[in-house]
Structures are given as structure tokens and as C-alpha cells.
Amino acid sequence: MQPDDLEGLLHKQAISEVLYSYAAGCDQRDWKLFARCFCDEVEIDLSSWHGNPPTRLPRDTWVEGVRSGLSGFDATQHLSGNHLVEVNSEEARATSNIQASHMLGGERVVLGGWYDTRLLHQAGQWRIARSQLNITWREGREELFA
């Protein structure tokens, strides 16, 4: 697929929409929207944040873990931008900058960095197969996550 043809541009836009939906699903607590972003099984790598190795798990398990992890916050805001997308037939890779703010009782903890995301085109939809978070900076007390 040529990056400058109309079909390629439509695929790139659809992939950006998945990345935006990831953020919106978290912040609006719309877990159906969030779940639609992922393949049935997904590999998640948050090792740059908490040191645990990457893990492969069912979509519903991942969604429930994020729902549970964010439910204690008063509000969150996940900003996703600077999407660079490469499409190769039914597979794509996207990198995107992220800034994730988490508010609790007047305190804020913010994580900044970028995602390296692998997506698959399944049944006419782009879905995340692998997501790697790469934290480059932190601000605030991460104890708020507990």
C-alpha cells in the first residue's frame, strides 16, 4: 500500500481513531469503546513504567485491569498525538506520544512518553495486537496509583 494513496490515508486515519478511542475510552470510562480497540488477545508491555515483563492476555482481562486501575481516580486525561503510522497490508505499526494525567483528591500524577503499537486489520477494523508504553518522564506521586 502506498502511503500517499487514498486507501492508505483512510487506513492511517482509521488507525489514529483507534489510538484516540483508547484514550477516550479510559477518560470517559467507556469500557465498550476501549475494548473495541483491541484484538481478542493482546500483548501489553508496561515494563518501562512498572518493570514487569510484557504479558499476553485476553482482551476482556486487559480491559478489566485498566478499568480497575483507573476507577480510584477522580479523573484522568490521556492525550495521544504525533501519530506516525506505517501500513503494510493487514498489519500496521504506529508510534504516538502520550501524556497521561491522573487526578485524585487535588493531587495529580502524570506520565509522559510514547507508545509503540502493532495493529491488525480484522473484519474490516483496525485493532491493537500489541501495545508497548515507553515512559520518558514522570511528575507527581505515583503512590496515587495504589
mmCIF file of N, CA and C in Angstrom:
data_model
loop_
_atom_site.group_PDB
_atom_site.id
_atom_site.type_symbol
_atom_site.label_atom_id
_atom_site.label_comp_id
_atom_site.label_asym_id
_atom_site.label_seq_id
_atom_site.Cartn_x
_atom_site.Cartn_y
_atom_site.Cartn_z
ATOM 1 N N MET A 1 0.842 -1.166 0.000
ATOM 2 C CA MET A 1 0.000 0.000 0.000
ATOM 3 C C MET A 1 0.896 1.240 0.000
ATOM 4 N N GLN A 2 0.649 2.123 -0.901
ATOM 5 C CA GLN A 2 1.409 3.360 -0.982
ATOM 6 C C GLN A 2 0.895 4.356 0.056
ATOM 7 N N PRO A 3 1.799 5.020 0.778
ATOM 8 C CA PRO A 3 1.362 5.923 1.848
ATOM 9 C C PRO A 3 0.611 7.149 1.342
ATOM 10 N N ASP A 4 0.737 7.479 0.056
ATOM 11 C CA ASP A 4 0.095 8.695 -0.422
ATOM 12 C C ASP A 4 -1.195 8.425 -1.194
ATOM 13 N N ASP A 5 -1.603 7.156 -1.299
ATOM 14 C CA ASP A 5 -2.864 6.904 -1.996
ATOM 15 C C ASP A 5 -4.037 7.050 -1.026
ATOM 16 N N LEU A 6 -5.221 7.240 -1.580
ATOM 17 C CA LEU A 6 -6.401 7.498 -0.755
ATOM 18 C C LEU A 6 -6.678 6.360 0.216
ATOM 19 N N GLU A 7 -6.590 5.131 -0.242
ATOM 20 C CA GLU A 7 -6.848 3.996 0.651
ATOM 21 C C GLU A 7 -5.862 3.991 1.823
ATOM 22 N N GLY A 8 -4.591 4.261 1.526
ATOM 23 C CA GLY A 8 -3.586 4.313 2.584
ATOM 24 C C GLY A 8 -3.879 5.401 3.592
ATOM 25 N N LEU A 9 -4.306 6.556 3.113
ATOM 26 C CA LEU A 9 -4.654 7.651 4.022
ATOM 27 C C LEU A 9 -5.861 7.309 4.881
ATOM 28 N N LEU A 10 -6.839 6.622 4.290
ATOM 29 C CA LEU A 10 -8.015 6.210 5.061
ATOM 30 C C LEU A 10 -7.628 5.214 6.155
ATOM 31 N N HIS A 11 -6.721 4.299 5.842
ATOM 32 C CA HIS A 11 -6.251 3.345 6.850
ATOM 33 C C HIS A 11 -5.508 4.075 7.975
ATOM 34 N N LYS A 12 -4.668 5.022 7.601
ATOM 35 C CA LYS A 12 -3.937 5.766 8.628
ATOM 36 C C LYS A 12 -4.883 6.538 9.534
ATOM 37 N N GLN A 13 -5.913 7.137 8.950
ATOM 38 C CA GLN A 13 -6.890 7.864 9.771
ATOM 39 C C GLN A 13 -7.645 6.912 10.697
ATOM 40 N N ALA A 14 -8.014 5.743 10.169
ATOM 41 C CA ALA A 14 -8.721 4.755 10.988
ATOM 42 C C ALA A 14 -7.844 4.292 12.160
ATOM 43 N N ILE A 15 -6.557 4.149 11.923
ATOM 44 C CA ILE A 15 -5.633 3.741 12.989
ATOM 45 C C ILE A 15 -5.519 4.849 14.037
ATOM 46 N N SER A 16 -5.430 6.097 13.595
ATOM 47 C CA SER A 16 -5.417 7.208 14.553
ATOM 48 C C SER A 16 -6.692 7.215 15.385
ATOM 49 N N GLU A 17 -7.826 6.913 14.774
ATOM 50 C CA GLU A 17 -9.095 6.856 15.506
ATOM 51 C C GLU A 17 -9.051 5.784 16.588
ATOM 52 N N VAL A 18 -8.392 4.651 16.317
ATOM 53 C CA VAL A 18 -8.243 3.612 17.339
ATOM 54 C C VAL A 18 -7.429 4.154 18.514
ATOM 55 N N LEU A 19 -6.335 4.848 18.208
ATOM 56 C CA LEU A 19 -5.495 5.395 19.269
ATOM 57 C C LEU A 19 -6.234 6.465 20.070
ATOM 58 N N TYR A 20 -7.031 7.290 19.398
ATOM 59 C CA TYR A 20 -7.842 8.283 20.107
ATOM 60 C C TYR A 20 -8.915 7.596 20.959
ATOM 61 N N SER A 21 -9.499 6.532 20.431
ATOM 62 C CA SER A 21 -10.542 5.805 21.168
ATOM 63 C C SER A 21 -9.972 5.148 22.420
ATOM 64 N N TYR A 22 -8.745 4.682 22.346
ATOM 65 C CA TYR A 22 -8.056 4.130 23.511
ATOM 66 C C TYR A 22 -8.076 5.176 24.624
ATOM 67 N N ALA A 23 -7.633 6.391 24.310
ATOM 68 C CA ALA A 23 -7.568 7.462 25.310
ATOM 69 C C ALA A 23 -8.962 7.871 25.776
ATOM 70 N N ALA A 24 -9.872 8.060 24.837
ATOM 71 C CA ALA A 24 -11.235 8.496 25.186
ATOM 72 C C ALA A 24 -11.943 7.442 26.028
ATOM 73 N N GLY A 25 -11.755 6.173 25.686
ATOM 74 C CA GLY A 25 -12.381 5.103 26.463
ATOM 75 C C GLY A 25 -11.942 5.139 27.915
ATOM 76 N N CYS A 26 -10.640 5.353 28.143
ATOM 77 C CA CYS A 26 -10.131 5.465 29.521
ATOM 78 C C CYS A 26 -10.748 6.647 30.239
ATOM 79 N N ASP A 27 -10.691 7.810 29.610
ATOM 80 C CA ASP A 27 -11.074 9.044 30.295
ATOM 81 C C ASP A 27 -12.575 9.189 30.484
ATOM 82 N N GLN A 28 -13.350 8.650 29.553
ATOM 83 C CA GLN A 28 -14.811 8.717 29.659
ATOM 84 C C GLN A 28 -15.385 7.496 30.358
ATOM 85 N N ARG A 29 -14.498 6.588 30.753
ATOM 86 C CA ARG A 29 -14.902 5.335 31.400
ATOM 87 C C ARG A 29 -15.897 4.574 30.520
ATOM 88 N N ASP A 30 -15.626 4.631 29.218
ATOM 89 C CA ASP A 30 -16.436 3.928 28.218
ATOM 90 C C ASP A 30 -15.696 2.646 27.862
ATOM 91 N N TRP A 31 -15.964 1.608 28.638
ATOM 92 C CA TRP A 31 -15.180 0.379 28.519
ATOM 93 C C TRP A 31 -15.532 -0.413 27.271
ATOM 94 N N LYS A 32 -16.711 -0.204 26.709
ATOM 95 C CA LYS A 32 -17.046 -0.832 25.418
ATOM 96 C C LYS A 32 -16.213 -0.199 24.304
ATOM 97 N N LEU A 33 -16.096 1.114 24.313
ATOM 98 C CA LEU A 33 -15.257 1.810 23.334
ATOM 99 C C LEU A 33 -13.811 1.369 23.471
ATOM 100 N N PHE A 34 -13.324 1.315 24.702
ATOM 101 C CA PHE A 34 -11.948 0.895 24.970
ATOM 102 C C PHE A 34 -11.721 -0.534 24.471
ATOM 103 N N ALA A 35 -12.642 -1.432 24.760
ATOM 104 C CA ALA A 35 -12.497 -2.835 24.367
ATOM 105 C C ALA A 35 -12.454 -3.002 22.851
ATOM 106 N N ARG A 36 -13.202 -2.185 22.126
ATOM 107 C CA ARG A 36 -13.221 -2.286 20.659
ATOM 108 C C ARG A 36 -11.869 -1.968 20.027
ATOM 109 N N CYS A 37 -10.962 -1.399 20.790
ATOM 110 C CA CYS A 37 -9.647 -1.043 20.268
ATOM 111 C C CYS A 37 -8.724 -2.250 20.114
ATOM 112 N N PHE A 38 -9.072 -3.386 20.715
ATOM 113 C CA PHE A 38 -8.124 -4.485 20.858
ATOM 114 C C PHE A 38 -8.555 -5.761 20.150
ATOM 115 N N CYS A 39 -7.542 -6.534 19.742
ATOM 116 C CA CYS A 39 -7.768 -7.894 19.245
ATOM 117 C C CYS A 39 -8.256 -8.759 20.412
ATOM 118 N N ASP A 40 -8.750 -9.943 20.102
ATOM 119 C CA ASP A 40 -9.233 -10.848 21.147
ATOM 120 C C ASP A 40 -8.155 -11.163 22.178
ATOM 121 N N GLU A 41 -6.914 -11.239 21.716
ATOM 122 C CA GLU A 41 -5.775 -11.427 22.613
ATOM 123 C C GLU A 41 -4.793 -10.301 22.325
ATOM 124 N N VAL A 42 -4.203 -9.747 23.355
ATOM 125 C CA VAL A 42 -3.334 -8.588 23.194
ATOM 126 C C VAL A 42 -2.073 -8.759 24.032
ATOM 127 N N GLU A 43 -0.957 -8.276 23.505
ATOM 128 C CA GLU A 43 0.284 -8.256 24.267
ATOM 129 C C GLU A 43 0.475 -6.835 24.789
ATOM 130 N N ILE A 44 0.680 -6.715 26.083
ATOM 131 C CA ILE A 44 0.832 -5.427 26.735
ATOM 132 C C ILE A 44 2.209 -5.376 27.391
ATOM 133 N N ASP A 45 2.943 -4.300 27.080
ATOM 134 C CA ASP A 45 4.269 -4.106 27.660
ATOM 135 C C ASP A 45 4.299 -2.760 28.382
ATOM 136 N N LEU A 46 4.205 -2.828 29.694
ATOM 137 C CA LEU A 46 4.278 -1.634 30.545
ATOM 138 C C LEU A 46 5.574 -1.638 31.354
ATOM 139 N N SER A 47 6.568 -2.392 30.881
ATOM 140 C CA SER A 47 7.789 -2.587 31.657
ATOM 141 C C SER A 47 8.530 -1.293 31.935
ATOM 142 N N SER A 48 8.433 -0.298 31.063
ATOM 143 C CA SER A 48 9.136 0.959 31.324
ATOM 144 C C SER A 48 8.496 1.733 32.470
ATOM 145 N N TRP A 49 7.268 1.386 32.796
ATOM 146 C CA TRP A 49 6.570 2.058 33.900
ATOM 147 C C TRP A 49 6.775 1.293 35.201
ATOM 148 N N HIS A 50 6.442 -0.010 35.219
ATOM 149 C CA HIS A 50 6.472 -0.737 36.488
ATOM 150 C C HIS A 50 7.470 -1.885 36.536
ATOM 151 N N GLY A 51 8.207 -2.108 35.454
ATOM 152 C CA GLY A 51 9.269 -3.102 35.487
ATOM 153 C C GLY A 51 8.855 -4.536 35.219
ATOM 154 N N ASN A 52 7.564 -4.833 35.237
ATOM 155 C CA ASN A 52 7.116 -6.201 34.959
ATOM 156 C C ASN A 52 7.295 -6.516 33.476
ATOM 157 N N PRO A 53 7.549 -7.774 33.140
ATOM 158 C CA PRO A 53 7.744 -8.127 31.725
ATOM 159 C C PRO A 53 6.436 -8.008 30.939
ATOM 160 N N PRO A 54 6.543 -7.934 29.607
ATOM 161 C CA PRO A 54 5.340 -7.910 28.772
ATOM 162 C C PRO A 54 4.486 -9.144 29.040
ATOM 163 N N THR A 55 3.183 -8.987 28.831
ATOM 164 C CA THR A 55 2.276 -10.109 29.061
ATOM 165 C C THR A 55 1.258 -10.192 27.929
ATOM 166 N N ARG A 56 0.832 -11.412 27.629
ATOM 167 C CA ARG A 56 -0.197 -11.658 26.625
ATOM 168 C C ARG A 56 -1.442 -12.102 27.368
ATOM 169 N N LEU A 57 -2.567 -11.445 27.077
ATOM 170 C CA LEU A 57 -3.776 -11.772 27.819
ATOM 171 C C LEU A 57 -5.013 -11.513 26.970
ATOM 172 N N PRO A 58 -6.138 -12.118 27.361
ATOM 173 C CA PRO A 58 -7.395 -11.872 26.647
ATOM 174 C C PRO A 58 -7.801 -10.405 26.775
ATOM 175 N N ARG A 59 -8.446 -9.901 25.731
ATOM 176 C CA ARG A 59 -8.904 -8.510 25.711
ATOM 177 C C ARG A 59 -9.698 -8.163 26.963
ATOM 178 N N ASP A 60 -10.660 -8.997 27.344
ATOM 179 C CA ASP A 60 -11.519 -8.678 28.483
ATOM 180 C C ASP A 60 -10.733 -8.578 29.790
ATOM 181 N N THR A 61 -9.694 -9.377 29.934
ATOM 182 C CA THR A 61 -8.848 -9.317 31.127
ATOM 183 C C THR A 61 -8.088 -7.996 31.158
ATOM 184 N N TRP A 62 -7.557 -7.578 30.003
ATOM 185 C CA TRP A 62 -6.855 -6.301 29.900
ATOM 186 C C TRP A 62 -7.792 -5.137 30.208
ATOM 187 N N VAL A 63 -8.972 -5.143 29.610
ATOM 188 C CA VAL A 63 -9.934 -4.059 29.813
ATOM 189 C C VAL A 63 -10.326 -3.969 31.288
ATOM 190 N N GLU A 64 -10.590 -5.088 31.910
ATOM 191 C CA GLU A 64 -10.965 -5.087 33.327
ATOM 192 C C GLU A 64 -9.827 -4.572 34.197
ATOM 193 N N GLY A 65 -8.583 -4.929 33.856
ATOM 194 C CA GLY A 65 -7.437 -4.436 34.617
ATOM 195 C C GLY A 65 -7.299 -2.923 34.527
ATOM 196 N N VAL A 66 -7.499 -2.368 33.342
ATOM 197 C CA VAL A 66 -7.421 -0.909 33.176
ATOM 198 C C VAL A 66 -8.588 -0.246 33.898
ATOM 199 N N ARG A 67 -9.794 -0.815 33.740
ATOM 200 C CA ARG A 67 -10.971 -0.262 34.430
ATOM 201 C C ARG A 67 -10.729 -0.219 35.935
ATOM 202 N N SER A 68 -10.250 -1.309 36.474
ATOM 203 C CA SER A 68 -9.987 -1.391 37.904
ATOM 204 C C SER A 68 -8.883 -0.417 38.320
ATOM 205 N N GLY A 69 -7.835 -0.323 37.532
ATOM 206 C CA GLY A 69 -6.710 0.551 37.855
ATOM 207 C C GLY A 69 -7.045 2.028 37.833
ATOM 208 N N LEU A 70 -7.976 2.414 36.962
ATOM 209 C CA LEU A 70 -8.341 3.828 36.846
ATOM 210 C C LEU A 70 -9.541 4.216 37.703
ATOM 211 N N SER A 71 -10.270 3.229 38.213
ATOM 212 C CA SER A 71 -11.519 3.521 38.920
ATOM 213 C C SER A 71 -11.321 4.317 40.202
ATOM 214 N N GLY A 72 -10.135 4.275 40.788
ATOM 215 C CA GLY A 72 -9.892 5.006 42.021
ATOM 216 C C GLY A 72 -9.614 6.482 41.828
ATOM 217 N N PHE A 73 -9.386 6.895 40.593
ATOM 218 C CA PHE A 73 -9.083 8.300 40.335
ATOM 219 C C PHE A 73 -10.355 9.117 40.168
ATOM 220 N N ASP A 74 -10.281 10.384 40.577
ATOM 221 C CA ASP A 74 -11.401 11.301 40.365
ATOM 222 C C ASP A 74 -11.570 11.602 38.880
ATOM 223 N N ALA A 75 -10.461 11.707 38.165
ATOM 224 C CA ALA A 75 -10.485 11.996 36.728
ATOM 225 C C ALA A 75 -9.144 11.616 36.124
ATOM 226 N N THR A 76 -9.157 11.344 34.826
ATOM 227 C CA THR A 76 -7.925 11.115 34.079
ATOM 228 C C THR A 76 -8.022 11.869 32.762
ATOM 229 N N GLN A 77 -6.864 12.145 32.181
ATOM 230 C CA GLN A 77 -6.826 12.707 30.842
ATOM 231 C C GLN A 77 -5.619 12.118 30.132
ATOM 232 N N HIS A 78 -5.900 11.354 29.082
ATOM 233 C CA HIS A 78 -4.863 10.737 28.272
ATOM 234 C C HIS A 78 -4.832 11.454 26.923
ATOM 235 N N LEU A 79 -3.713 12.113 26.643
ATOM 236 C CA LEU A 79 -3.550 12.817 25.378
ATOM 237 C C LEU A 79 -2.673 11.983 24.460
ATOM 238 N N SER A 80 -3.135 11.749 23.246
ATOM 239 C CA SER A 80 -2.420 10.948 22.265
ATOM 240 C C SER A 80 -2.199 11.802 21.026
ATOM 241 N N GLY A 81 -0.937 11.936 20.613
ATOM 242 C CA GLY A 81 -0.668 12.784 19.457
ATOM 243 C C GLY A 81 0.581 12.363 18.708
ATOM 244 N N ASN A 82 0.874 13.138 17.665
ATOM 245 C CA ASN A 82 2.044 12.906 16.817
ATOM 246 C C ASN A 82 2.082 11.464 16.299
ATOM 247 N N HIS A 83 0.949 11.010 15.789
ATOM 248 C CA HIS A 83 0.849 9.642 15.283
ATOM 249 C C HIS A 83 1.676 9.477 14.015
ATOM 250 N N LEU A 84 2.575 8.523 14.044
ATOM 251 C CA LEU A 84 3.319 8.114 12.856
ATOM 252 C C LEU A 84 2.898 6.684 12.559
ATOM 253 N N VAL A 85 2.296 6.477 11.399
ATOM 254 C CA VAL A 85 1.673 5.197 11.079
ATOM 255 C C VAL A 85 2.292 4.626 9.813
ATOM 256 N N GLU A 86 2.653 3.350 9.878
ATOM 257 C CA GLU A 86 3.122 2.598 8.715
ATOM 258 C C GLU A 86 2.166 1.434 8.503
ATOM 259 N N VAL A 87 1.576 1.362 7.315
ATOM 260 C CA VAL A 87 0.630 0.300 6.997
ATOM 261 C C VAL A 87 1.274 -0.643 5.995
ATOM 262 N N ASN A 88 1.178 -1.936 6.284
ATOM 263 C CA ASN A 88 1.689 -2.960 5.381
ATOM 264 C C ASN A 88 0.620 -4.027 5.251
ATOM 265 N N SER A 89 -0.251 -3.854 4.276
ATOM 266 C CA SER A 89 -1.341 -4.784 4.020
ATOM 267 C C SER A 89 -2.281 -4.858 5.219
ATOM 268 N N GLU A 90 -2.318 -5.991 5.913
ATOM 269 C CA GLU A 90 -3.253 -6.198 7.020
ATOM 270 C C GLU A 90 -2.627 -5.974 8.391
ATOM 271 N N GLU A 91 -1.441 -5.380 8.398
ATOM 272 C CA GLU A 91 -0.737 -5.119 9.648
ATOM 273 C C GLU A 91 -0.225 -3.679 9.614
ATOM 274 N N ALA A 92 -0.153 -3.052 10.775
ATOM 275 C CA ALA A 92 0.341 -1.682 10.845
ATOM 276 C C ALA A 92 1.124 -1.484 12.132
ATOM 277 N N ARG A 93 1.970 -0.479 12.086
ATOM 278 C CA ARG A 93 2.717 -0.072 13.279
ATOM 279 C C ARG A 93 2.516 1.426 13.441
ATOM 280 N N ALA A 94 2.248 1.823 14.666
ATOM 281 C CA ALA A 94 2.041 3.243 14.961
ATOM 282 C C ALA A 94 2.857 3.627 16.182
ATOM 283 N N THR A 95 3.462 4.785 16.118
ATOM 284 C CA THR A 95 4.052 5.368 17.307
ATOM 285 C C THR A 95 3.266 6.639 17.601
ATOM 286 N N SER A 96 3.078 6.909 18.866
ATOM 287 C CA SER A 96 2.296 8.074 19.268
ATOM 288 C C SER A 96 2.789 8.573 20.614
ATOM 289 N N ASN A 97 2.859 9.879 20.741
ATOM 290 C CA ASN A 97 3.223 10.469 22.026
ATOM 291 C C ASN A 97 2.034 10.382 22.967
ATOM 292 N N ILE A 98 2.338 10.251 24.251
ATOM 293 C CA ILE A 98 1.276 10.143 25.254
ATOM 294 C C ILE A 98 1.619 11.006 26.462
ATOM 295 N N GLN A 99 0.596 11.646 26.986
ATOM 296 C CA GLN A 99 0.693 12.304 28.284
ATOM 297 C C GLN A 99 -0.552 11.897 29.041
ATOM 298 N N ALA A 100 -0.357 11.234 30.161
ATOM 299 C CA ALA A 100 -1.469 10.679 30.922
ATOM 300 C C ALA A 100 -1.511 11.303 32.316
ATOM 301 N N SER A 101 -2.549 12.106 32.566
ATOM 302 C CA SER A 101 -2.734 12.766 33.861
ATOM 303 C C SER A 101 -3.791 12.014 34.664
ATOM 304 N N HIS A 102 -3.525 11.863 35.943
ATOM 305 C CA HIS A 102 -4.417 11.139 36.846
ATOM 306 C C HIS A 102 -4.641 12.006 38.083
ATOM 307 N N MET A 103 -5.892 12.369 38.354
ATOM 308 C CA MET A 103 -6.233 13.254 39.470
ATOM 309 C C MET A 103 -6.892 12.474 40.609
ATOM 310 N N LEU A 104 -6.460 12.789 41.824
ATOM 311 C CA LEU A 104 -7.067 12.181 42.995
ATOM 312 C C LEU A 104 -6.942 13.154 44.168
ATOM 313 N N GLY A 105 -8.088 13.583 44.677
ATOM 314 C CA GLY A 105 -8.110 14.451 45.848
ATOM 315 C C GLY A 105 -7.265 15.701 45.718
ATOM 316 N N GLY A 106 -7.265 16.314 44.564
ATOM 317 C CA GLY A 106 -6.497 17.540 44.361
ATOM 318 C C GLY A 106 -5.036 17.321 44.004
ATOM 319 N N GLU A 107 -4.590 16.083 43.968
ATOM 320 C CA GLU A 107 -3.214 15.773 43.555
ATOM 321 C C GLU A 107 -3.234 15.175 42.158
ATOM 322 N N ARG A 108 -2.106 15.354 41.457
ATOM 323 C CA ARG A 108 -2.014 14.840 40.097
ATOM 324 C C ARG A 108 -0.701 14.103 39.905
ATOM 325 N N VAL A 109 -0.772 12.960 39.246
ATOM 326 C CA VAL A 109 0.414 12.250 38.802
ATOM 327 C C VAL A 109 0.312 12.151 37.280
ATOM 328 N N VAL A 110 1.434 12.460 36.608
ATOM 329 C CA VAL A 110 1.444 12.495 35.149
ATOM 330 C C VAL A 110 2.573 11.612 34.638
ATOM 331 N N LEU A 111 2.253 10.818 33.629
ATOM 332 C CA LEU A 111 3.249 10.015 32.934
ATOM 333 C C LEU A 111 3.359 10.541 31.507
ATOM 334 N N GLY A 112 4.580 10.691 31.018
ATOM 335 C CA GLY A 112 4.794 11.146 29.652
ATOM 336 C C GLY A 112 5.706 10.190 28.915
ATOM 337 N N GLY A 113 5.489 10.076 27.628
ATOM 338 C CA GLY A 113 6.324 9.189 26.823
ATOM 339 C C GLY A 113 5.672 8.907 25.488
ATOM 340 N N TRP A 114 5.807 7.666 25.047
ATOM 341 C CA TRP A 114 5.248 7.294 23.752
ATOM 342 C C TRP A 114 4.878 5.818 23.720
ATOM 343 N N TYR A 115 3.933 5.508 22.842
ATOM 344 C CA TYR A 115 3.508 4.130 22.608
ATOM 345 C C TYR A 115 4.079 3.628 21.288
ATOM 346 N N ASP A 116 4.473 2.385 21.284
ATOM 347 C CA ASP A 116 4.800 1.645 20.066
ATOM 348 C C ASP A 116 3.698 0.597 19.942
ATOM 349 N N THR A 117 2.868 0.722 18.925
ATOM 350 C CA THR A 117 1.655 -0.082 18.816
ATOM 351 C C THR A 117 1.651 -0.869 17.521
ATOM 352 N N ARG A 118 1.329 -2.149 17.612
ATOM 353 C CA ARG A 118 1.144 -3.001 16.439
ATOM 354 C C ARG A 118 -0.343 -3.293 16.311
ATOM 355 N N LEU A 119 -0.888 -3.091 15.119
ATOM 356 C CA LEU A 119 -2.317 -3.291 14.888
ATOM 357 C C LEU A 119 -2.523 -4.290 13.757
ATOM 358 N N LEU A 120 -3.650 -4.987 13.825
ATOM 359 C CA LEU A 120 -4.049 -5.923 12.774
ATOM 360 C C LEU A 120 -5.390 -5.476 12.208
ATOM 361 N N HIS A 121 -5.557 -5.684 10.909
ATOM 362 C CA HIS A 121 -6.822 -5.357 10.241
ATOM 363 C C HIS A 121 -7.658 -6.633 10.227
ATOM 364 N N GLN A 122 -8.731 -6.651 11.023
ATOM 365 C CA GLN A 122 -9.566 -7.836 11.187
ATOM 366 C C GLN A 122 -11.021 -7.477 10.955
ATOM 367 N N ALA A 123 -11.668 -8.206 10.078
ATOM 368 C CA ALA A 123 -13.093 -7.991 9.793
ATOM 369 C C ALA A 123 -13.392 -6.527 9.485
ATOM 370 N N GLY A 124 -12.500 -5.899 8.716
ATOM 371 C CA GLY A 124 -12.713 -4.531 8.286
ATOM 372 C C GLY A 124 -12.374 -3.463 9.314
ATOM 373 N N GLN A 125 -11.803 -3.859 10.463
ATOM 374 C CA GLN A 125 -11.483 -2.912 11.534
ATOM 375 C C GLN A 125 -10.015 -3.063 11.950
ATOM 376 N N TRP A 126 -9.395 -1.951 12.284
ATOM 377 C CA TRP A 126 -8.057 -1.994 12.862
ATOM 378 C C TRP A 126 -8.179 -2.187 14.363
ATOM 379 N N ARG A 127 -7.369 -3.105 14.890
ATOM 380 C CA ARG A 127 -7.387 -3.391 16.317
ATOM 381 C C ARG A 127 -5.946 -3.551 16.814
ATOM 382 N N ILE A 128 -5.740 -3.194 18.067
ATOM 383 C CA ILE A 128 -4.411 -3.273 18.680
ATOM 384 C C ILE A 128 -4.101 -4.723 19.045
ATOM 385 N N ALA A 129 -2.958 -5.218 18.552
ATOM 386 C CA ALA A 129 -2.483 -6.557 18.879
ATOM 387 C C ALA A 129 -1.379 -6.498 19.930
ATOM 388 N N ARG A 130 -0.622 -5.394 19.918
ATOM 389 C CA ARG A 130 0.479 -5.234 20.868
ATOM 390 C C ARG A 130 0.641 -3.751 21.177
ATOM 391 N N SER A 131 0.807 -3.446 22.452
ATOM 392 C CA SER A 131 0.994 -2.064 22.881
ATOM 393 C C SER A 131 2.160 -2.006 23.866
ATOM 394 N N GLN A 132 3.147 -1.194 23.520
ATOM 395 C CA GLN A 132 4.305 -1.012 24.395
ATOM 396 C C GLN A 132 4.382 0.445 24.813
ATOM 397 N N LEU A 133 4.269 0.682 26.105
ATOM 398 C CA LEU A 133 4.400 2.018 26.670
ATOM 399 C C LEU A 133 5.860 2.286 26.981
ATOM 400 N N ASN A 134 6.341 3.434 26.561
ATOM 401 C CA ASN A 134 7.725 3.837 26.820
ATOM 402 C C ASN A 134 7.701 5.153 27.593
ATOM 403 N N ILE A 135 7.856 5.065 28.904
ATOM 404 C CA ILE A 135 7.819 6.244 29.760
ATOM 405 C C ILE A 135 9.155 6.975 29.648
ATOM 406 N N THR A 136 9.077 8.287 29.384
ATOM 407 C CA THR A 136 10.296 9.096 29.310
ATOM 408 C C THR A 136 10.365 10.132 30.425
ATOM 409 N N TRP A 137 9.231 10.415 31.067
ATOM 410 C CA TRP A 137 9.241 11.328 32.213
ATOM 411 C C TRP A 137 8.024 11.064 33.097
ATOM 412 N N ARG A 138 8.145 11.523 34.345
ATOM 413 C CA ARG A 138 7.105 11.333 35.368
ATOM 414 C C ARG A 138 7.037 12.597 36.216
ATOM 415 N N GLU A 139 5.845 12.865 36.697
ATOM 416 C CA GLU A 139 5.653 14.024 37.582
ATOM 417 C C GLU A 139 4.585 13.672 38.611
ATOM 418 N N GLY A 140 4.820 13.976 39.856
ATOM 419 C CA GLY A 140 3.837 13.697 40.898
ATOM 420 C C GLY A 140 4.132 12.398 41.630
ATOM 421 N N ARG A 141 3.288 12.122 42.604
ATOM 422 C CA ARG A 141 3.463 10.937 43.453
ATOM 423 C C ARG A 141 2.773 9.726 42.820
ATOM 424 N N GLU A 142 3.577 8.792 42.373
ATOM 425 C CA GLU A 142 3.000 7.597 41.750
ATOM 426 C C GLU A 142 2.292 6.697 42.753
ATOM 427 N N GLU A 143 2.449 6.980 44.043
ATOM 428 C CA GLU A 143 1.717 6.243 45.056
ATOM 429 C C GLU A 143 0.214 6.405 44.871
ATOM 430 N N LEU A 144 -0.212 7.435 44.157
ATOM 431 C CA LEU A 144 -1.638 7.638 43.900
ATOM 432 C C LEU A 144 -2.245 6.476 43.115
ATOM 433 N N PHE A 145 -1.433 5.752 42.370
ATOM 434 C CA PHE A 145 -1.931 4.584 41.625
ATOM 435 C C PHE A 145 -2.390 3.474 42.562
ATOM 436 N N ALA A 146 -1.851 3.455 43.780
ATOM 437 C CA ALA A 146 -2.239 2.419 44.736
ATOM 438 C C ALA A 146 -3.629 2.711 45.272
#
